[in-house]
Short mmCIF file of C-alpha atoms in Angstrom, two decimals:
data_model
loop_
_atom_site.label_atom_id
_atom_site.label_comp_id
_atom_site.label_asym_id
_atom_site.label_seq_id
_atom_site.Cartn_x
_atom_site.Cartn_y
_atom_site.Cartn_z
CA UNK A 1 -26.46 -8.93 2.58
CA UNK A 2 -25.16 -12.21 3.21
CA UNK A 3 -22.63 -12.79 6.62
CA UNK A 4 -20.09 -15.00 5.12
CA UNK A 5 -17.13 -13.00 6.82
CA UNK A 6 -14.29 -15.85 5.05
CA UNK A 7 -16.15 -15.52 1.60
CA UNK A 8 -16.47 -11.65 1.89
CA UNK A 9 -12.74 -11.06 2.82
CA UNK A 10 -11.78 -14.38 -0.29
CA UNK A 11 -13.98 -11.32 -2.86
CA UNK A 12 -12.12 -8.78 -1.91
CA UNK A 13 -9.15 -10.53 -2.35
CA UNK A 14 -10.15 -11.53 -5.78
CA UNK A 15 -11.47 -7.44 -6.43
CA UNK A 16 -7.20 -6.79 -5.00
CA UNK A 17 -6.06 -9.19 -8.07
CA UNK A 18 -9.19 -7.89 -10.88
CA UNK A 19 -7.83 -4.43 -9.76
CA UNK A 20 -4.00 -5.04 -10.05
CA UNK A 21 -4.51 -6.68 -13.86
CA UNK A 22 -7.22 -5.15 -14.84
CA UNK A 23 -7.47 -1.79 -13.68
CA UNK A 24 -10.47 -0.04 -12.07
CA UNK A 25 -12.84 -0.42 -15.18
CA UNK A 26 -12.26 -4.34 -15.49
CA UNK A 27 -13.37 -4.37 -11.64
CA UNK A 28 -16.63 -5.92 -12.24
CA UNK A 29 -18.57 -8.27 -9.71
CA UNK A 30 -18.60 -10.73 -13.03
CA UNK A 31 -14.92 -10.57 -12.71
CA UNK A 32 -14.81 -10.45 -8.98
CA UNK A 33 -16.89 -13.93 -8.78
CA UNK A 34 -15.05 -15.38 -11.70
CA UNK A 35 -11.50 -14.06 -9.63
CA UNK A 36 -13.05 -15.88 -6.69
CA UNK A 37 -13.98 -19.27 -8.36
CA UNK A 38 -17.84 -18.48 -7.05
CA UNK A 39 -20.88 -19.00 -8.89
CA UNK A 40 -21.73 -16.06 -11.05
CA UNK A 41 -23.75 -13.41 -9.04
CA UNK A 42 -22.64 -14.05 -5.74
CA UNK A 43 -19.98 -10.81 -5.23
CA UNK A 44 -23.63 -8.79 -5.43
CA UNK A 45 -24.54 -10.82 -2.81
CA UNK A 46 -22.13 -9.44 -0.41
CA UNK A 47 -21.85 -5.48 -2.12
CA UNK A 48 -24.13 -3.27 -2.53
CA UNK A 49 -22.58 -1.47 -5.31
CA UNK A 50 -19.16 -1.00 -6.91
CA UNK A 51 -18.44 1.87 -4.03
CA UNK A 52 -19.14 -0.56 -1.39
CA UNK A 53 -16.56 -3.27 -3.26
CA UNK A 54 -13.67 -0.04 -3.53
CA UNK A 55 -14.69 0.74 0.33
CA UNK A 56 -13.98 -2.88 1.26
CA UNK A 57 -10.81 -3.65 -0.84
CA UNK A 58 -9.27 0.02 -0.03
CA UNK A 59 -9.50 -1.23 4.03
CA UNK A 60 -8.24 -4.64 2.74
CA UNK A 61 -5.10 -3.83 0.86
CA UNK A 62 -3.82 -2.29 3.73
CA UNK A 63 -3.85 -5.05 5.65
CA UNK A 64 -2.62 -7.34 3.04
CA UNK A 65 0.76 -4.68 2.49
CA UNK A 66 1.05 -3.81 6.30
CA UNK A 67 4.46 -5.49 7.93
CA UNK A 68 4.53 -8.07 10.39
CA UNK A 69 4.59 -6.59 13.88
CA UNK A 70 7.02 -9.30 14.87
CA UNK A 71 9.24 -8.57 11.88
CA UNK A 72 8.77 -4.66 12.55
CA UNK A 73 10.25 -5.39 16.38
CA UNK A 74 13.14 -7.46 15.08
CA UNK A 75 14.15 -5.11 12.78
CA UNK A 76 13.94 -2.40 15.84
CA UNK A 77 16.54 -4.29 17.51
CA UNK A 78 19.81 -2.62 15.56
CA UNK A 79 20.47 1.07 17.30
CA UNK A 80 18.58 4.06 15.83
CA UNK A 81 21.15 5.17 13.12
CA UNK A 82 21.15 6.20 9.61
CA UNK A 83 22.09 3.20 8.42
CA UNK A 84 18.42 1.82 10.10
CA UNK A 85 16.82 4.49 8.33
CA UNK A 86 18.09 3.50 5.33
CA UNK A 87 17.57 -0.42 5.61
CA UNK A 88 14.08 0.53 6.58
CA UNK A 89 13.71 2.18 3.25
CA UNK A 90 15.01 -1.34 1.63
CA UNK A 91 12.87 -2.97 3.59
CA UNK A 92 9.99 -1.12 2.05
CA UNK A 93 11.43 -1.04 -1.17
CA UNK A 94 11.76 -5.29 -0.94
CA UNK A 95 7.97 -5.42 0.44
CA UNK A 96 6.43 -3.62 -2.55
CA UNK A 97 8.43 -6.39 -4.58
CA UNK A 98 6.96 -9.09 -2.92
CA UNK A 99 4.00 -7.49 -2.81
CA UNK A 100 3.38 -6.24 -6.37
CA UNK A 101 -0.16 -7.11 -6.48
CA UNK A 102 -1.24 -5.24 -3.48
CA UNK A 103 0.73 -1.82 -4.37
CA UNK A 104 -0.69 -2.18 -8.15
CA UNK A 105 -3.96 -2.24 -6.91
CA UNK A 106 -3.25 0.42 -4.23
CA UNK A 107 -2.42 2.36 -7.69
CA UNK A 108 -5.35 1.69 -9.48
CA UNK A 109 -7.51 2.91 -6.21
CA UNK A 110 -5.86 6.27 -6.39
CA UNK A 111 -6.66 6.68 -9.81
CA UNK A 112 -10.14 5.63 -9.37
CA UNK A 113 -9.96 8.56 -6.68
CA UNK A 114 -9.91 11.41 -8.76
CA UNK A 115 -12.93 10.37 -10.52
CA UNK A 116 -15.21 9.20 -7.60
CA UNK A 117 -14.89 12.06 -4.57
CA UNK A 118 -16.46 9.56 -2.09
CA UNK A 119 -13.38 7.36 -2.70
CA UNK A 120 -11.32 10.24 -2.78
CA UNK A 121 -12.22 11.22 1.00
CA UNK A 122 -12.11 7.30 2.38
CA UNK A 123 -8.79 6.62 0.75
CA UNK A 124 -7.08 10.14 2.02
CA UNK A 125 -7.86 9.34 5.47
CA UNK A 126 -6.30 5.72 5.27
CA UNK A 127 -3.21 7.32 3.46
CA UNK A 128 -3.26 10.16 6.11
CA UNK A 129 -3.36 8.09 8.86
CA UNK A 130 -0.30 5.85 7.52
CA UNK A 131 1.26 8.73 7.10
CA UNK A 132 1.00 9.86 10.65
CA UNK A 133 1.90 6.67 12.05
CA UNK A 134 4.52 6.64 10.35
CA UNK A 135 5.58 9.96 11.17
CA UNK A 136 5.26 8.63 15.13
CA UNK A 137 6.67 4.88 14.57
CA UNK A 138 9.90 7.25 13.66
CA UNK A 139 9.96 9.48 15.91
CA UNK A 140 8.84 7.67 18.80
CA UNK A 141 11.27 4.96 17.80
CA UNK A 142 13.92 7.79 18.66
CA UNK A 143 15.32 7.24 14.49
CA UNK A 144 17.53 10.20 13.18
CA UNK A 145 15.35 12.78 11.49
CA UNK A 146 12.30 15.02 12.34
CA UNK A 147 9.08 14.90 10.57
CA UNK A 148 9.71 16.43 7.64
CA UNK A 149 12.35 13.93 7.02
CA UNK A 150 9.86 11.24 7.03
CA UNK A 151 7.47 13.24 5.26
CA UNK A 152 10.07 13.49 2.55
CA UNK A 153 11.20 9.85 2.73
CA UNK A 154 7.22 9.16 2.16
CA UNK A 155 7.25 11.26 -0.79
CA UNK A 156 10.39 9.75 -2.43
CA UNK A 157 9.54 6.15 -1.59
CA UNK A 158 5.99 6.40 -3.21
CA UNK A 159 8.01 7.71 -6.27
CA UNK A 160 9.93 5.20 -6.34
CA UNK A 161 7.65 2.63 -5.92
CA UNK A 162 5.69 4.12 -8.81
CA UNK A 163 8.28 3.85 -11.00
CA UNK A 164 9.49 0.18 -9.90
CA UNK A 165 6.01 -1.07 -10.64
CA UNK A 166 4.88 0.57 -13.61
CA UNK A 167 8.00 1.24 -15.40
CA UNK A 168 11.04 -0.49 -13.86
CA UNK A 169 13.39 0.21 -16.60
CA UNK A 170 13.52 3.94 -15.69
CA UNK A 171 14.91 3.20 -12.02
CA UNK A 172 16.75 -0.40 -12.57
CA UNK A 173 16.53 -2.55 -9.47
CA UNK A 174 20.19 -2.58 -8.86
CA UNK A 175 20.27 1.03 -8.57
CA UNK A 176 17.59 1.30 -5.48
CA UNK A 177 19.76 0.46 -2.94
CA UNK A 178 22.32 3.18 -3.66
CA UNK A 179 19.57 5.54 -4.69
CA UNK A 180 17.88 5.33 -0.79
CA UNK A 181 21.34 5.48 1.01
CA UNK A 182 21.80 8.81 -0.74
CA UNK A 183 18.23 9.84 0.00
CA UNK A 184 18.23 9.11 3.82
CA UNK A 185 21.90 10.54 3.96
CA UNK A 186 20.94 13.87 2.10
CA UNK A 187 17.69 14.07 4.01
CA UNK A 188 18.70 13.39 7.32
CA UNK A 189 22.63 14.94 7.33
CA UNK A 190 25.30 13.80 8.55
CA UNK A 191 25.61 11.92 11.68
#
């Protein structure tokens, strides 16, 4: 395999974008290379098979959708409230905006998951452990709530990124805000 690390890490960028518009069939390391502006035959180069491309890009996305830990600590700053919660959730809710691309293909990986069990285990440990850390950024950062609250918040954010991305009339946009107030304020109770 070749040790390109910048032109690996530029193909699985360009698998993230086949995967968001294409889907998991259209993922093809034709498409890949022609995503990636290289010459035709090169993404086999640095794969051994379609697994090892899904391996590399479900690692990737997760880096390319993970917050800035400078931005995280600023946005520590305001006192452990509700109302952090809650802008928290926005914040989220803003990043899978910006970040359509990523989440879309995070999407596509999970379908591809019921159909390929090795993917299946990788990408339910990567989901796991965001889960947990999760779980402990909140607690540990001392926010209203126990761990079933974030679980919860978790469960209802996903669903509402689902819809945002895939059918965003059913949820309109200027509804979201109001919609995750009430969900941290239900969840968590009152102050």
């Amino acid at each position: 395999m070749v040790r390109n690390p910048e032109r690996r890490t530029a193909l699985v960028d360009a698998a993230i974008e086949v995967l968001a518009r294409d889907g998991a069939r259209g993922l093809t390391f034709r498409a890949v290379d022609a995503e990636a502006a290289v010459p035709v035959g090169t993404a086999s180069n640095y794969f051994t098979g379609r697994d090892d491309l899904l391996a590399q890009v479900t690692g990737q996305i997760h880096q390319r959708i993970a917050p800035d830990p400078a931005e995280v600590t600023a946005v520590m700053q305001a006192p452990p409230t509700r109302a952090l919660v809650a802008e928290l959730m926005r914040w989220i809710n803003r990043r899978v905006a910006e970040n359509r691309t990523g989440y879309l293909a995070m999407l596509e990986l999970r379908l591809e998951a019921t159909r390929r069990p090795e993917l299946r285990t990788a990408l339910t440990q990567v989901i796991r452990e965001t889960l947990d850390d999760d779980i402990r950024f909140h607690l540990e950062g001392g926010l209203p709530g126990d761990r079933t609250a974030v679980v919860l918040f978790y469960l209802a954010m996903t669903g509402l990124m689902l819809e945002q991305l895939t059918l965003p009339g059913v949820v309109p946009e200027a509804e979201a805000d109001g919609l995750i107030t009430a969900l941290v304020d239900r969840t968590i109770g009152a102050d």
